[in-house]
Coordinates of C-alpha atoms and ligand atoms in Angstrom, one line a residue:
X19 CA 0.0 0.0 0.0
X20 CA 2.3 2.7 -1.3
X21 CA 1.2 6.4 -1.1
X22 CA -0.8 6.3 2.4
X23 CA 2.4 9.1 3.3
X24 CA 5.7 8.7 5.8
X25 CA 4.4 7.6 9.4
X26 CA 0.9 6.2 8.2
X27 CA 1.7 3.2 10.4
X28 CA 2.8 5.0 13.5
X29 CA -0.2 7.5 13.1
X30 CA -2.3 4.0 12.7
X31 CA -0.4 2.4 16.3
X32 CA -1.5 5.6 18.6
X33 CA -5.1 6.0 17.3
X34 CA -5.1 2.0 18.3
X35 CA -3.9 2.8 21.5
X36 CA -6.5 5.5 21.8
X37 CA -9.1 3.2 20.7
X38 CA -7.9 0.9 23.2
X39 CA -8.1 3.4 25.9
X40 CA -11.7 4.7 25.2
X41 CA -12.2 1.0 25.4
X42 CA -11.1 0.2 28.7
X43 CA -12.7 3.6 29.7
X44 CA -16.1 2.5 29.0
X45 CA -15.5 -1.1 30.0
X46 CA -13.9 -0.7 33.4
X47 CA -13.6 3.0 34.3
X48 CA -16.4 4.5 36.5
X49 CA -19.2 6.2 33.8
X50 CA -21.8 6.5 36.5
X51 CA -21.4 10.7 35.0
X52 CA -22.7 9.3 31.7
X53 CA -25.3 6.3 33.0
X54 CA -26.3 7.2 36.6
X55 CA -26.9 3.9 38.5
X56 CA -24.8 1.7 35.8
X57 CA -22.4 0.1 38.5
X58 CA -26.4 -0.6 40.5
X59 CA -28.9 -1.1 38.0
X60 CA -32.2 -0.2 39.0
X61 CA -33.5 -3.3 36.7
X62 CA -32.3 -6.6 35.3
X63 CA -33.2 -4.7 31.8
X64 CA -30.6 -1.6 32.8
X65 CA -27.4 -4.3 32.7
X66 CA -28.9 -4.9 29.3
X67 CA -29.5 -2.1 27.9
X68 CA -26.0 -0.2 29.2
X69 CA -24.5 -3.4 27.8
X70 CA -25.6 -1.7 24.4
X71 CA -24.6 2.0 25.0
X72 CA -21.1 0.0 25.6
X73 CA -20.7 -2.1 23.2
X74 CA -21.9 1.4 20.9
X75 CA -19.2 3.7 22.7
X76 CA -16.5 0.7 22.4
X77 CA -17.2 0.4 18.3
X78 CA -18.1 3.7 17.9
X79 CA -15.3 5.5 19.6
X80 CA -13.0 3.4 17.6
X81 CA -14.5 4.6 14.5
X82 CA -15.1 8.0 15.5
X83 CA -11.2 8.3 16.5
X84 CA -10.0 6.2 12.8
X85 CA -11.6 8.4 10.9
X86 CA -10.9 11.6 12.8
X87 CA -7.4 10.9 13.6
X88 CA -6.7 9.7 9.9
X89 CA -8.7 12.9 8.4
X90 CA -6.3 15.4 10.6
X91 CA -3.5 13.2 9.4
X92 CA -3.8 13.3 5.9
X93 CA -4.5 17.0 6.0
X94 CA -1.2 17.3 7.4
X95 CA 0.7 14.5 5.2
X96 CA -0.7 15.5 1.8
X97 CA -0.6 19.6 2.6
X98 CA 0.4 22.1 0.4
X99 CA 4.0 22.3 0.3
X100 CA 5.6 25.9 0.4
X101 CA 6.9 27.0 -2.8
X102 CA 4.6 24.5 -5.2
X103 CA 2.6 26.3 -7.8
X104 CA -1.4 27.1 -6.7
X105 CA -2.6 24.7 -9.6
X106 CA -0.5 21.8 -8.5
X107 CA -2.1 18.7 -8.5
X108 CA -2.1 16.1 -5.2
X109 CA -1.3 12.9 -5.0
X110 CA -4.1 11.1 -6.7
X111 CA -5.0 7.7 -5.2
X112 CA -7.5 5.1 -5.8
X113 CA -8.0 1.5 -5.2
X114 CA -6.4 -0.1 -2.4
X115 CA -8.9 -3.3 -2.8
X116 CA -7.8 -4.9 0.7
X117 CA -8.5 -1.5 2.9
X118 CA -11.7 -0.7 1.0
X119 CA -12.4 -5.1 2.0
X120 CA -12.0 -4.0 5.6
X121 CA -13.5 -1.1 5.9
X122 CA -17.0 -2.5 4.5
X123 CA -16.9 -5.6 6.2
X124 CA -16.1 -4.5 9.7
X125 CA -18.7 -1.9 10.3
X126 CA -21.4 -4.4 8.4
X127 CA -20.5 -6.8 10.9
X128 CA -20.5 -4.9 13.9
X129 CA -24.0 -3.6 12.8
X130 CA -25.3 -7.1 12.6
X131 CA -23.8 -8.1 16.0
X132 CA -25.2 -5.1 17.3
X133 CA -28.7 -6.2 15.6
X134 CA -28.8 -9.3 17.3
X135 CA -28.0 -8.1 20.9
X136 CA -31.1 -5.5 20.2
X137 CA -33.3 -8.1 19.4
X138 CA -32.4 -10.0 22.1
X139 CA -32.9 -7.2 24.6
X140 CA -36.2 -5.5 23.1
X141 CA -37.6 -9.2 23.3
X142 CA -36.9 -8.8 26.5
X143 CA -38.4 -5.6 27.3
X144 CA -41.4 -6.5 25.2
X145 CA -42.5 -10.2 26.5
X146 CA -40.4 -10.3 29.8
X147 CA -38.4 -13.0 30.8
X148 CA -39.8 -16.3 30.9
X149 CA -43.6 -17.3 31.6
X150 CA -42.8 -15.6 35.1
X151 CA -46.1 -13.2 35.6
X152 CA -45.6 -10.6 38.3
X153 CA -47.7 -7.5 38.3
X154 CA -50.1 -5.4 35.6
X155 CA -50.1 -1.8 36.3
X156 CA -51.4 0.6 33.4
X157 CA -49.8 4.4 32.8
X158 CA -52.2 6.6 30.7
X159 CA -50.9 9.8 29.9
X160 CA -53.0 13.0 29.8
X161 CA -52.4 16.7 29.2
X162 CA -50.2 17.2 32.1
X163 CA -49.8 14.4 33.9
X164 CA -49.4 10.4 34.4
X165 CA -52.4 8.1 35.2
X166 CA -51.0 4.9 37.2
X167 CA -53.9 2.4 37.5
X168 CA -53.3 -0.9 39.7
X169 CA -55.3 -3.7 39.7
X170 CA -57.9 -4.4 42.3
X171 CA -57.5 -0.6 42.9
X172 CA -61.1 1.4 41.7
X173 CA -59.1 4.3 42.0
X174 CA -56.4 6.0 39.8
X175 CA -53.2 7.5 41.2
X176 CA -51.8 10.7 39.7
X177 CA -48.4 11.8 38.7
X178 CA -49.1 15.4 39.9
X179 CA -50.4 14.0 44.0
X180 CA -48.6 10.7 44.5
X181 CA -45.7 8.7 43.1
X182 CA -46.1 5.5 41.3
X183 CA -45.4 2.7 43.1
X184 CA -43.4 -0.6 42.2
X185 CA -42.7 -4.2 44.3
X186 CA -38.7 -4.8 44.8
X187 CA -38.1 -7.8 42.8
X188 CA -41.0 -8.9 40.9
X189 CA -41.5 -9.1 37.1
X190 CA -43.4 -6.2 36.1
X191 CA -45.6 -5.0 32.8
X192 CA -46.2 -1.8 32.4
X193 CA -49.5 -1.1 30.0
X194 CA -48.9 2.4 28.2
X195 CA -51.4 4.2 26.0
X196 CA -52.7 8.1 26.1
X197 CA -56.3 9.7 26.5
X198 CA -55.4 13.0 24.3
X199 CA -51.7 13.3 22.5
X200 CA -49.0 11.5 22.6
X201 CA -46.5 11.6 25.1
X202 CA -43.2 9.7 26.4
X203 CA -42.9 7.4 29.7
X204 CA -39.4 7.9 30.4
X205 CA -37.5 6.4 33.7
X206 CA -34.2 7.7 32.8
X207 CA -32.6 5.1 35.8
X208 CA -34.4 2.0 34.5
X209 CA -32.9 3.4 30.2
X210 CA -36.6 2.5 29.8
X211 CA -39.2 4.6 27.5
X212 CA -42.1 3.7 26.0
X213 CA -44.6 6.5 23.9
X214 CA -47.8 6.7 25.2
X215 CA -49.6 7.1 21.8
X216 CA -54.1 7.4 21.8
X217 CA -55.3 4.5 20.8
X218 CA -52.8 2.1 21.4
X219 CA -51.5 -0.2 23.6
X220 CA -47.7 -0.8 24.1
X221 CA -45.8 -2.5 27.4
X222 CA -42.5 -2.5 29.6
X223 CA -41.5 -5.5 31.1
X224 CA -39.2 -4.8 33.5
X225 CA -38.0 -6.3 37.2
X226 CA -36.9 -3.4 39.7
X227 CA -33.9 -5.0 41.7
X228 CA -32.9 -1.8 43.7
X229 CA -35.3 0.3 45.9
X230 CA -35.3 4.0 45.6
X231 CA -37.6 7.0 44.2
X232 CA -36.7 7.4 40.7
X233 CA -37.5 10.1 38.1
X234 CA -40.5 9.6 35.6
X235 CA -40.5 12.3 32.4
X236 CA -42.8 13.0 29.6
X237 CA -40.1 12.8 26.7
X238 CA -42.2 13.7 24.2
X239 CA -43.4 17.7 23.3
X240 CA -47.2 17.1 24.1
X241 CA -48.2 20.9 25.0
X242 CA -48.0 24.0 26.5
X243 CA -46.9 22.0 30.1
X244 CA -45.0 19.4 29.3
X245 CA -41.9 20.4 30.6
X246 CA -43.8 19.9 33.5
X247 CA -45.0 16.3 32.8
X248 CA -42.9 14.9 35.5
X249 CA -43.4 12.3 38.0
X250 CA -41.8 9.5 40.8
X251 CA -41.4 6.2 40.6
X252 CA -41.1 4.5 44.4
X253 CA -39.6 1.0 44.0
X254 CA -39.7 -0.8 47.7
X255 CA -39.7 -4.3 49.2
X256 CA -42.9 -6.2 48.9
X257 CA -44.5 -5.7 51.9
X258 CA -44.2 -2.1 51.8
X259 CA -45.3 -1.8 48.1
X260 CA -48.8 -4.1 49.4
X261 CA -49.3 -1.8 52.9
X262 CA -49.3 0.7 50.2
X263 CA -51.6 -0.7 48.0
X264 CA -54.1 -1.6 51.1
X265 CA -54.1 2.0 52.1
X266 CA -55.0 3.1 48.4
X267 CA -57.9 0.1 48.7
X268 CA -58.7 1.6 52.2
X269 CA -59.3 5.3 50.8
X270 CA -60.4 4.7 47.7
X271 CA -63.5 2.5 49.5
X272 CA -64.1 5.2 51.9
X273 CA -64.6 7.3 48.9
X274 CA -65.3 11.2 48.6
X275 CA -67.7 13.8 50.1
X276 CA -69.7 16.0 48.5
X277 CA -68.6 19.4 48.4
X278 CA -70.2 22.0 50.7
X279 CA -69.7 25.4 48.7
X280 CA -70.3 27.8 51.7
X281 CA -67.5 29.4 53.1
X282 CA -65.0 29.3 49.9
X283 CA -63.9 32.9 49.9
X284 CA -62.8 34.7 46.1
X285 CA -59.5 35.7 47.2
X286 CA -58.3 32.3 47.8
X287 CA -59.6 31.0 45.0
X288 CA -58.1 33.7 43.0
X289 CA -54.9 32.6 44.4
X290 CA -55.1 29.0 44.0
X291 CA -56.4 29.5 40.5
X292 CA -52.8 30.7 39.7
X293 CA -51.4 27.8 41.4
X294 CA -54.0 25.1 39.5
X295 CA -55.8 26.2 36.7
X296 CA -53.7 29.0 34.6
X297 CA -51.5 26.6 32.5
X298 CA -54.7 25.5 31.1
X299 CA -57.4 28.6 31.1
X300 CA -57.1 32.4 31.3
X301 CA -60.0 34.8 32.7
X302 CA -61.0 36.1 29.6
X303 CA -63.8 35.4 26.9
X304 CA -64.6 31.8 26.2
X305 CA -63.8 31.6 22.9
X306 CA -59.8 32.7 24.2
X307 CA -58.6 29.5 24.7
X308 CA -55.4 28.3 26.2
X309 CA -56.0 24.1 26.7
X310 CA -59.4 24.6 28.0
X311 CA -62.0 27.8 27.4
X312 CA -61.2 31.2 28.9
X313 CA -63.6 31.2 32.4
X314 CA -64.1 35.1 32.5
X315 CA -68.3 35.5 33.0
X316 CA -68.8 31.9 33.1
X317 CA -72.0 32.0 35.2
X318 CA -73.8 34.8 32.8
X319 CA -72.0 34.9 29.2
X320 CA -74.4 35.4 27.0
X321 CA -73.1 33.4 23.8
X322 CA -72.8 30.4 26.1
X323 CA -75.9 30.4 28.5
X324 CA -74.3 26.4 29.6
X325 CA -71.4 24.6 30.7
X326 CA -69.7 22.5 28.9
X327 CA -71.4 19.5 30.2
X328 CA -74.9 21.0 28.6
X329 CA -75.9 22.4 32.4
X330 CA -76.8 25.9 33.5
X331 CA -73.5 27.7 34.9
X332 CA -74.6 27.3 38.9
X333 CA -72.3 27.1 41.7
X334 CA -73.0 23.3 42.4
X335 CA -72.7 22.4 38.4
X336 CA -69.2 23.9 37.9
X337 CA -68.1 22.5 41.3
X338 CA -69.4 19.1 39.8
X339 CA -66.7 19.8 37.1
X340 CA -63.7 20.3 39.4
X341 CA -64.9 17.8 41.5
X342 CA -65.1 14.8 38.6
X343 CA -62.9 16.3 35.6
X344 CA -64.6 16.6 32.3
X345 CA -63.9 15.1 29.0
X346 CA -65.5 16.0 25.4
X347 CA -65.1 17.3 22.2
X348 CA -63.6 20.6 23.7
X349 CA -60.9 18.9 25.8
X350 CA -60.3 16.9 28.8
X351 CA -59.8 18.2 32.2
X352 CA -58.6 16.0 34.9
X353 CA -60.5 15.4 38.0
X354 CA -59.7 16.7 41.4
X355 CA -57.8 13.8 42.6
X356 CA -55.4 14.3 40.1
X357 CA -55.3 18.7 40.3
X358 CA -54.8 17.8 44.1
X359 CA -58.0 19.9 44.8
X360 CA -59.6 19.0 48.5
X361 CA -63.5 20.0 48.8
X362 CA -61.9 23.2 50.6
X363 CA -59.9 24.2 47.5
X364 CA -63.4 23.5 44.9
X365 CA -65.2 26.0 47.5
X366 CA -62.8 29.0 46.8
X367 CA -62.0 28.2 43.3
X368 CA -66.5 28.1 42.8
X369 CA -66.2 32.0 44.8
X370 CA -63.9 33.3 42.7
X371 CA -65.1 31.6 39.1
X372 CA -68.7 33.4 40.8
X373 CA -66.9 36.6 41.4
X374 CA -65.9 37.0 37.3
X375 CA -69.6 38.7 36.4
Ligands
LIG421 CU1 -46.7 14.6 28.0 CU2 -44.8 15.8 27.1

């Protein structure tokens, strides 16, 4: 292979020792910076899948510094020389049959290793391990926050309240669809993400093998608030996770009150409206919509005499709203479990909706 220029084979030595290094870096140095937990995994699916991202930043590097490292030194080997005339002509070179072999057939088969290992792993994610059957929970996104249903449990649990909630050690699918627009379930610990798309239903199959509280993200843009589409995941031992689950059982059975309206006061509702309400609705005309309808003269606009559930604008029917969430062709509004809103907050939040005529 004439031509490749003085000191091609010493320039080809130190990016292999390079290589080498960013090898053993990734291998055997601490990357926890990179992939938090990846000495712990937080899942038997986390080995896996940071097995990937290495196997990637071995390959890759390797690449990445062979091509840099011979781009810079061929720049340098094949420069200008001082003194040659502007229209001189480089070094022309073409065929070198065995380098051109080599370069083809290693990336094409580190791609297909790297096929296979996926497969293996997204089986994995997408069937679980096994005919091993642990727990079903379901995650249902919504417009600005996370849905986690269990089963036996008539009630939901909301990302914006109260964290999910996951057994130490047992084999788990997680069900994932949306009720509006699509959005992301992301636990950046676990590496695992799944889009919650309308419609459809995909699943995690995962086993948590480290307790903790863990992020949850939206991942995907999904509106005005999705930056605040957050969530946490609590992974603990068994017997916690079910004295959980009880109490859930315990309060969902003892159920909700009806809300007495008397003695909400404007001012704090005013405040709390801020706090709740304002990513999604503005006081100003209905038509001024944000996610949901402007609320300014909602008990006596003319051009809409109803609510949007087809009853007159009274005290007790817009409380109804707050109080069980609304969903239609205009939108969907979560319900007061998942807003955090006690019978005390739907009071004040009632005065002060009354106090826009
Ligand atoms: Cu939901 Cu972004």
């Amino acid at each position: 292979m004439k031509g490749l220029g003085p000191g091609f084979w010493s320039v080809t030595l130190l990016l292999t020792v390079i290589s080498l290094v960013n090898a053993w870096y990734f291998l055997f140095g601490s990357i926890d910076w990179i992939m938090p937990g990846s000495t712990n995994p937080v899942a038997n699916v986390t080995y896996d899948i940071d097995g990937l991202f290495k196997f990637m930043a071995v390959f890759g590097g390797a690449i990445c510094i062979y091509v840099t490292g011979y781009v810079i030194y061929f720049a340098i080997a094949y420069r200008a020389r001082a003194g040659e005339p502007p229209d001189a002509v480089g070094a022309a070179l073409h065929d070198a049959p065995t380098l051109e072999f080599w370069w083809t057939a290693l990336p094409t088969l580190l791609l297909i290793v790297l096929t296979g290992l996926s497969i293996v792993v997204w089986y994995k994610i997408q069937f679980g391990v096994g005919s091993a059957t642990g727990l079903t929970t379901e995650v249902i996104g919504h417009q600005f926050y996370f849905e986690f249903r269990y089963p036996g449990l008539k009630t939901s649990v909301f990302s914006k309240t109260e964290p999910m909630h996951l057994p130490l050690g047992v084999p788990v699918r997680v069900l994932i669809t949306s009720s509006d627009v699509i959005h992301q379930f992301w636990v950046p610990e676990i590496r695992l993400k799944q889009a919650a798309v309308p419609g459809l239903v995909q699943n995690l199959n995962f086993t948590p093998l480290r307790s903790g509280t863990f992020d949850i993200v939206c991942s995907e843009f999904c509106g005005v608030d999705h930056s605040k589409m957050q969530g946490k995941l609590i992974i603990e031992p068994v017997a916690a996770f079910n004295k959980w689950l009880d109490g859930e059982k315990q309060a969902a059975a003892a159920g909700g009150g009806a809300v007495v309206l008397t003695g909400g006061t404007a001012a704090a509702g005013k405040a709390l409206f801020a706090q709740k309400c304002a990513a999604c609705h503005q006081i100003a005309p209905f038509d001024q919509r944000l996610v949901g309808p402007g609320l300014l003269h909602i008990t006596d606009d003319p051009a809409h005499p109803t609510l949007v559930t087809g009853l007159t604008p009274t005290p007790d029917h817009i409380a109804a709203i707050l109080q069980n969430g609304f969903s239609g062709p205009i939108g969907t509004m979560p319900n007061a479990q998942a807003n955090g809103l006690a019978g005390q907050d739907i009071a004040n939040l009632v005065a002060y909706l009354d106090s826009l005529k």
